[in-house]
Amino acid sequence: MRIEPARRLRGRLSVPGDKSISHRAAIVAAMSSGGRARIDNFSTSADCASTLAALSQLGVSIRREAGAVVVFEGDAGRASSASRGLTRRLRAPSEPLDCGNSGSTMRMLAGLLAGQEFASVLTGDESLRARPMKRIIEPLELMGARLHSQDGRAPLRVEGRAPLDAVRYEMPVASAQVKSAILLAGLNAEGRTEVVEGETPTRDHTERMLRWLGARVETTTETRRKLNEDGIEERKVEGDVRGAASSVVSVEGMKSFEARDIDVPGDISSAAFLIAAAALLEGSELTLEGVGLNPTRTEILRTMRALGADVEASDVRLVCNEETGEVRIRGVRGNLAAGEAGVIDGALVAQLIDELPVLAVVGSQVEGGLRIRDASELRVKESDRIGATVENLRAMGAEVEEYADGLAVGGGARLRGARLRAHGDHRIAMAFTVAALIADGASELEGAECVAVSFPEFFRLLESVAER
Ligand code: S3P
């Protein structure tokens, strides 16, 4: 795709429904013990289509309507499962469940399938089959399911069991997908399942949605203490997270819940590309309506502001337990300076996980540049996002240093149009479309079609507000 630079973005638009919330809405509706759920503003992403297709293969009846998805109560074994306190019993699929490019689909469905009394196989495209799955295999096996993998990678064969055993599990990686898989499995476990997050709380959509449906989900904070051999608390050293508060999310199993309608807010991680582009193009005035503003997702707005961008959220209200509002951006490129915000590391990484590639592009325009550290998770996303970002920034003439766990980009770069590569990764494609809009001269983006994985309308919406 050829991308010409733009002068500015002007207008008002709404971004499509949030991908994270849509996956959860469909999965949780499929697990409900009765009723029908209409999910409005369901994500148009290919990833969420993978989730729906897999649920259909499991016997869940799903109807697509304009702008919505309706999940009907399944025919198989509803009454018997509800009377045992289990979630809806699904049908063993006759074929492997193809999760496409979607890590969320594979990891969260594994949590659902762990509590079903049949075996099923989860697979995906080449990228997904290369991504780490031990992070869900370990906790789901502790709960009593059996998972067979190819050395920790998909295809995954899940042999479920019901009921499962409740566990307390400390997550070694900060991952909302892992947390969600355990909580969904916990719905079919006897007793209370607890997930301990590190000092870094990840997005909490699963917890909020389950509460919306009446499931018993609690979030508390705990202080972690580490004792030495004599039972005396060890002294904290600098950078030590011991003694830091960690949040514990728990769910009471064997309490069935009824389906309920869900209205999905716009996807702030999709909005992030438009926000960044508008902030970088002097004279832009862009308003995004109906954007999800859940505090575990809005770090991108705070970071943009800290870098000097003019970004404001307003009209915030709670819709189905999720904050939703309007985001307004004005382009004032000359004011962008890193200051204290010039380093993204530690707990901030999980809060910005999907926005880091586009933030690296923003960083190239900020006085003082931007460093991203503690972000080795980026190497196991849909592509190696550190490698892909460094390669494309360099192709455009930016000064970049690469680390195993991040990168540093020099500020105030004059990007020049270049041949860019998406690496089959939607967020790399969109981040570098933003870079191409602010560059001198046109760029060519190889593999641009992969934006459909999360945001099929991206180029059309961008063109509708771009002025040249
Ligand atoms: C997601 C969580 C994040 C994120 C992904 C969606 C979710 O992954 O990168 O795009 O919906 O829970 P991890 O939690 O595995 O980092």
XYZ file of C-alpha atoms and ligand atoms in Angstrom:
484
model
C 0.000 0.000 0.000
C 1.216 3.454 -0.893
C 0.821 6.024 1.885
C 1.164 9.727 1.183
C 1.994 12.128 4.000
C -0.953 14.095 5.414
C -1.190 17.732 6.484
C -3.592 17.149 9.367
C -6.611 15.130 10.562
C -9.944 16.851 11.064
C -13.308 15.465 11.983
C -15.329 13.301 14.286
C -15.707 9.562 14.149
C -16.291 6.468 16.211
C -13.935 3.527 16.322
C -15.320 -0.030 16.142
C -16.090 -2.113 19.225
C -13.329 -3.155 21.592
C -11.655 -6.435 20.636
C -10.809 -7.533 24.191
C -14.338 -6.903 25.448
C -15.965 -8.527 22.397
C -14.043 -11.787 22.834
C -15.098 -11.910 26.461
C -18.715 -11.012 25.760
C -19.083 -13.862 23.264
C -17.295 -16.407 25.448
C -19.136 -15.495 28.611
C -22.513 -15.469 26.807
C -21.661 -18.943 25.515
C -21.002 -20.087 29.092
C -24.207 -18.689 30.556
C -26.747 -21.207 31.710
C -29.753 -19.622 30.084
C -31.211 -16.784 28.063
C -30.003 -14.917 25.078
C -27.395 -12.177 24.871
C -27.362 -9.426 22.283
C -23.872 -7.959 22.001
C -24.053 -4.520 20.416
C -21.115 -2.893 18.644
C -19.331 -6.244 18.539
C -15.781 -5.911 17.196
C -15.427 -6.196 13.407
C -11.949 -7.714 13.824
C -10.868 -10.989 12.247
C -9.696 -12.042 15.731
C -13.206 -11.830 17.182
C -14.592 -13.624 14.118
C -12.225 -16.483 15.047
C -13.763 -16.596 18.518
C -17.309 -16.715 17.107
C -16.421 -19.449 14.622
C -14.882 -21.586 17.372
C -17.927 -21.116 19.607
C -20.199 -22.180 16.723
C -18.139 -25.349 16.328
C -18.789 -25.979 20.016
C -22.536 -25.956 19.375
C -23.314 -22.387 20.439
C -25.869 -20.754 18.191
C -24.734 -17.344 17.042
C -26.449 -14.927 14.695
C -24.754 -11.885 13.171
C -26.947 -8.820 12.759
C -25.976 -5.366 11.541
C -23.601 -4.061 14.190
C -24.427 -6.808 16.668
C -24.036 -10.435 17.491
C -26.735 -12.493 19.162
C -25.710 -15.521 21.158
C -28.573 -17.911 21.840
C -28.931 -20.316 24.621
C -27.439 -23.624 23.480
C -29.635 -26.655 23.028
C -27.235 -29.109 24.634
C -27.616 -29.976 28.283
C -28.482 -26.594 29.711
C -30.706 -27.722 32.557
C -28.400 -30.489 33.697
C -25.349 -28.233 33.780
C -27.132 -25.459 35.662
C -28.393 -27.885 38.263
C -24.779 -28.998 38.875
C -23.662 -25.369 39.053
C -21.535 -25.751 35.942
C -21.482 -23.374 32.999
C -23.331 -24.398 29.840
C -22.192 -27.785 28.525
C -20.877 -27.480 25.008
C -20.603 -29.993 22.188
C -17.297 -31.728 21.405
C -16.064 -30.253 18.108
C -15.410 -32.643 15.247
C -12.559 -30.550 13.837
C -9.730 -28.514 15.436
C -10.769 -25.016 16.494
C -8.897 -22.515 14.336
C -8.011 -19.396 16.359
C -6.391 -17.710 13.333
C -3.998 -14.985 14.488
C -5.683 -14.505 17.856
C -3.800 -15.226 21.072
C -6.796 -14.042 23.105
C -9.039 -16.591 21.387
C -6.673 -19.475 22.020
C -5.819 -18.640 25.624
C -9.317 -17.740 26.768
C -10.976 -20.683 24.973
C -8.448 -22.977 26.656
C -9.870 -21.734 29.979
C -13.407 -22.462 28.833
C -12.510 -25.889 27.399
C -10.615 -26.930 30.550
C -14.000 -27.202 32.293
C -15.786 -29.202 29.565
C -15.913 -32.996 29.698
C -14.412 -33.655 26.278
C -11.168 -33.239 24.385
C -10.658 -30.581 21.715
C -7.784 -29.143 19.714
C -6.913 -25.448 19.432
C -4.759 -24.342 16.549
C -3.939 -21.155 14.666
C -1.881 -19.522 11.951
C 1.900 -19.711 11.770
C 2.380 -16.703 14.059
C 0.016 -18.052 16.719
C 1.553 -21.532 16.552
C 4.900 -19.954 17.462
C 3.616 -18.128 20.563
C 4.112 -19.292 24.175
C 1.295 -21.361 25.677
C 3.033 -22.787 28.790
C 1.636 -19.794 30.636
C -1.880 -21.264 30.359
C -0.918 -24.943 30.304
C 0.601 -24.756 33.782
C -2.324 -23.224 35.689
C -5.015 -25.160 33.791
C -3.229 -28.450 34.544
C -2.997 -27.487 38.213
C -6.772 -27.164 38.059
C -7.099 -30.728 36.739
C -7.300 -30.393 32.950
C -4.703 -32.036 30.677
C -3.130 -30.014 27.899
C -0.865 -31.504 25.246
C 1.229 -29.091 23.230
C 4.151 -29.076 20.835
C 6.782 -28.109 23.389
C 4.643 -25.348 24.842
C 3.161 -24.224 21.528
C -0.064 -24.876 19.609
C -1.691 -27.054 18.355
C -2.984 -27.596 21.870
C -5.108 -30.574 22.783
C -7.252 -29.737 25.802
C -8.727 -32.621 27.784
C -11.278 -31.012 30.021
C -12.838 -32.091 33.287
C -15.751 -30.896 35.387
C -15.661 -29.826 38.037
C -12.086 -28.571 38.137
C -10.109 -27.905 41.317
C -9.921 -24.335 42.552
C -6.345 -23.034 42.842
C -4.433 -20.011 43.994
C -2.070 -19.103 41.185
C 0.664 -16.463 41.083
C 1.120 -15.342 37.508
C 4.764 -15.318 36.403
C 3.944 -12.993 33.478
C 1.640 -9.983 33.589
C -1.025 -11.184 31.189
C -4.743 -10.451 31.078
C -5.201 -13.386 28.735
C -3.731 -15.803 31.268
C -5.689 -14.246 34.130
C -8.877 -14.556 32.077
C -8.230 -18.183 31.128
C -7.876 -19.072 34.818
C -10.977 -17.105 35.847
C -13.082 -18.720 33.105
C -11.859 -22.155 34.187
C -12.546 -21.118 37.781
C -16.260 -20.797 36.960
C -16.270 -24.603 36.671
C -14.099 -25.262 39.731
C -15.185 -26.280 43.191
C -14.459 -23.415 45.558
C -12.721 -20.106 45.051
C -10.038 -19.717 42.400
C -7.526 -16.946 43.046
C -5.171 -15.290 40.570
C -2.371 -13.201 42.016
C -1.189 -10.475 39.664
C 2.236 -8.974 40.265
C 2.532 -5.292 41.032
C 1.152 -4.743 37.562
C -2.587 -5.024 37.228
C -3.544 -5.988 33.684
C -6.791 -5.102 31.917
C -9.783 -6.177 34.010
C -12.521 -6.658 31.420
C -13.177 -10.282 32.352
C -13.738 -9.397 35.993
C -16.062 -6.534 35.108
C -18.058 -8.598 32.652
C -18.484 -11.519 35.000
C -19.697 -9.115 37.693
C -22.109 -7.605 35.185
C -23.587 -11.088 34.770
C -23.805 -11.652 38.491
C -20.852 -14.009 38.974
C -18.994 -13.690 42.275
C -15.718 -12.028 41.366
C -13.643 -10.066 43.832
C -10.483 -8.006 43.528
C -8.428 -7.297 46.630
C -4.925 -6.022 47.187
C -2.342 -7.863 49.217
C 1.108 -6.926 50.363
C 3.662 -9.532 49.447
C 6.162 -10.299 52.163
C 9.204 -12.423 51.866
C 10.616 -14.032 54.987
C 14.161 -15.330 55.440
C 14.987 -18.709 56.983
C 14.516 -17.325 60.498
C 11.054 -16.084 59.665
C 12.184 -12.465 59.666
C 11.039 -10.207 56.895
C 13.873 -9.544 54.458
C 14.925 -5.981 53.952
C 13.727 -4.426 50.767
C 16.367 -3.368 48.303
C 15.890 -0.768 45.649
C 13.777 -1.918 42.745
C 12.443 -4.825 44.792
C 8.722 -5.342 44.385
C 8.405 -7.278 47.623
C 6.187 -5.349 49.898
C 4.507 -3.784 46.890
C 0.786 -4.279 46.721
C -0.308 -6.989 44.342
C -3.886 -7.495 43.353
C -5.647 -10.786 43.790
C -8.648 -11.580 41.642
C -10.865 -14.418 42.718
C -13.977 -16.127 41.435
C -16.396 -18.466 43.181
C -16.988 -21.531 41.030
C -20.128 -23.602 40.469
C -22.505 -20.634 40.504
C -24.208 -20.536 37.152
C -25.303 -17.202 35.675
C -27.816 -16.069 33.066
C -27.012 -14.326 29.790
C -27.408 -10.561 29.620
C -27.144 -7.981 26.822
C -23.831 -6.194 26.439
C -22.958 -2.931 24.736
C -19.305 -2.846 23.683
C -17.443 0.483 23.807
C -15.077 1.587 21.033
C -11.580 0.112 21.080
C -9.090 2.519 22.672
C -6.171 0.462 21.322
C -7.478 1.063 17.777
C -8.163 4.696 18.635
C -4.525 4.991 19.761
C -3.318 5.109 16.134
C -5.668 7.953 15.276
C -4.796 9.737 18.521
C -1.079 9.491 17.754
C -1.510 10.647 14.150
C -3.634 13.644 15.158
C -1.209 14.587 17.938
C 1.719 14.505 15.499
C 0.075 16.531 12.722
C 0.043 20.238 13.527
C -3.418 21.762 13.224
C -5.323 18.498 13.651
C -8.664 18.526 15.482
C -10.085 15.073 15.923
C -12.910 13.820 18.135
C -13.455 10.117 18.751
C -16.856 9.134 20.113
C -17.817 6.226 22.330
C -14.280 5.166 23.218
C -13.752 2.650 26.027
C -12.039 4.441 28.915
C -11.515 1.623 31.390
C -8.658 2.870 33.630
C -6.615 -0.284 32.921
C -6.531 0.802 29.255
C -6.209 4.608 29.405
C -2.512 4.824 30.212
C -2.019 5.737 26.552
C -3.946 8.991 27.101
C -1.901 9.852 30.194
C 1.376 9.057 28.452
C 0.458 11.152 25.399
C -0.378 14.062 27.702
C 2.848 13.600 29.646
C 4.697 13.840 26.326
C 3.036 17.190 25.714
C 0.128 16.165 23.482
C -3.239 17.901 23.772
C -5.565 14.959 24.463
C -8.723 15.184 26.547
C -11.376 12.693 27.598
C -14.874 13.880 28.447
C -18.492 12.758 28.932
C -17.337 9.636 30.738
C -20.125 7.284 31.795
C -20.423 3.654 32.794
C -21.966 1.333 30.196
C -22.250 -2.354 31.183
C -19.582 -1.824 33.843
C -17.106 -0.199 31.457
C -16.248 3.523 31.311
C -17.015 5.046 27.925
C -16.526 8.591 26.689
C -15.267 10.960 24.064
C -11.616 11.671 23.272
C -10.551 14.944 21.658
C -7.072 15.494 20.211
C -5.438 18.665 18.921
C -2.236 18.564 16.934
C 0.532 20.632 18.521
C 3.652 18.862 17.349
C 6.042 21.606 18.415
C 5.226 21.042 22.102
C 6.165 17.389 22.311
C 8.936 16.827 24.862
C 9.812 13.729 26.812
C 10.922 15.035 30.207
C 9.967 12.552 32.924
C 7.779 10.603 30.512
C 10.779 9.672 28.370
C 11.076 6.174 29.829
C 8.364 3.524 29.725
C 9.276 0.578 31.945
C 8.194 -1.532 34.921
C 4.495 -1.574 35.653
C 3.732 0.822 32.794
C 4.554 -1.803 30.185
C 1.520 -4.021 30.838
C -0.725 -0.963 30.797
C 0.570 0.102 27.378
C 1.262 -3.326 25.923
C -0.624 -2.840 22.646
C 0.336 0.827 22.242
C 4.122 0.489 22.464
C 4.826 0.296 18.704
C 2.901 3.488 17.978
C 4.428 5.148 21.051
C 7.864 4.380 19.625
C 6.800 6.258 16.479
C 5.572 9.161 18.633
C 8.867 8.994 20.548
C 10.788 9.709 17.357
C 9.065 13.115 17.252
C 9.464 14.037 20.895
C 12.283 16.234 22.145
C 14.606 13.942 24.097
C 13.312 10.742 22.462
C 11.772 7.742 24.181
C 13.108 4.586 25.849
C 11.052 1.437 26.331
C 12.455 -1.220 28.717
C 11.124 -4.308 30.580
C 9.064 -5.075 27.484
C 10.426 -8.441 26.338
C 6.775 -9.605 26.045
C 6.696 -7.567 22.833
C 8.942 -10.184 21.249
C 6.221 -12.859 21.556
C 3.226 -10.900 20.251
C 1.795 -11.354 16.730
C 5.337 -10.554 15.538
C 8.568 -9.687 17.297
C 7.358 -6.136 17.815
C 10.709 -4.840 19.045
C 12.535 -6.128 15.961
C 9.794 -4.951 13.574
C 9.604 -1.466 15.122
C 13.369 -0.988 15.128
C 13.664 -2.144 11.500
C 10.952 0.208 10.225
C 12.067 3.221 12.272
C 15.604 2.774 10.932
C 14.283 2.474 7.362
C 12.727 5.914 7.851
C 15.984 7.406 9.101
C 15.402 7.469 12.879
C 18.227 6.757 15.338
C 17.264 3.636 17.247
C 18.989 1.376 19.721
C 17.628 -2.127 20.223
C 17.672 -4.001 23.546
C 16.544 -7.515 24.375
C 13.682 -5.961 26.342
C 12.968 -2.768 24.437
C 14.395 0.070 22.404
C 15.470 3.693 22.565
C 14.517 6.064 19.781
C 16.158 9.434 19.350
C 13.800 12.415 19.346
C 13.092 15.117 16.812
C 13.740 12.771 13.883
C 12.824 13.861 10.375
C 11.293 10.676 9.091
C 11.520 10.050 5.372
C 9.144 7.958 3.302
C 10.449 4.410 2.966
C 9.586 0.851 2.134
C 8.017 -0.509 5.331
C 7.131 -4.065 6.378
C 4.118 -5.029 8.493
C 5.579 -8.444 9.436
C 2.002 -9.803 9.322
C 1.266 -7.776 12.457
C -1.743 -5.429 12.513
C -0.298 -3.073 15.108
C 3.002 -2.750 13.254
C 1.064 -1.965 10.040
C -0.967 0.785 11.759
C 1.951 2.235 13.751
C 3.944 2.655 10.545
C 0.997 4.064 8.648
C 1.060 6.807 11.286
C 4.807 7.221 10.736
C 4.229 7.419 6.961
C 1.639 10.191 7.432
C 4.213 12.447 9.111
C 7.166 11.536 6.849
C 8.737 13.481 4.007
C 7.664 11.710 0.817
C 5.466 8.688 0.212
C 5.974 5.263 1.784
C 5.118 1.768 0.649
C 3.759 -0.588 3.292
C 4.158 -4.275 2.574
C 1.401 -6.471 4.064
C -0.989 -3.642 4.971
C -4.036 -5.939 4.708
C -3.262 -7.471 8.125
C -4.896 -4.436 9.800
C -8.127 -6.485 9.477
C -6.936 -8.619 12.381
C -8.085 -5.863 14.756
C -9.296 -2.838 12.749
C -10.571 -3.547 9.204
C -11.905 0.028 8.828
C -8.560 1.629 9.667
C -7.534 2.972 6.246
C -11.063 4.049 5.324
C -11.604 5.948 8.584
C -8.163 7.508 8.398
C -8.776 8.732 4.845
C -12.144 10.174 5.888
C -10.401 12.603 8.276
C -7.036 13.134 6.535
C -6.361 16.448 4.775
C -3.467 16.693 2.353
C -5.430 -8.914 25.690
C -4.357 -8.838 26.519
C -3.015 -8.468 26.081
C -3.033 -7.764 24.743
C -3.913 -8.431 23.740
C -5.333 -8.560 24.261
C -6.716 -9.339 26.245
O -2.230 -9.635 25.996
O -1.730 -7.642 24.219
O -3.937 -7.673 22.539
O -7.755 -9.166 25.583
O -6.729 -9.843 27.366
P -1.485 -10.206 27.295
O -2.400 -10.034 28.428
O -1.185 -11.654 27.040
O -0.241 -9.366 27.399
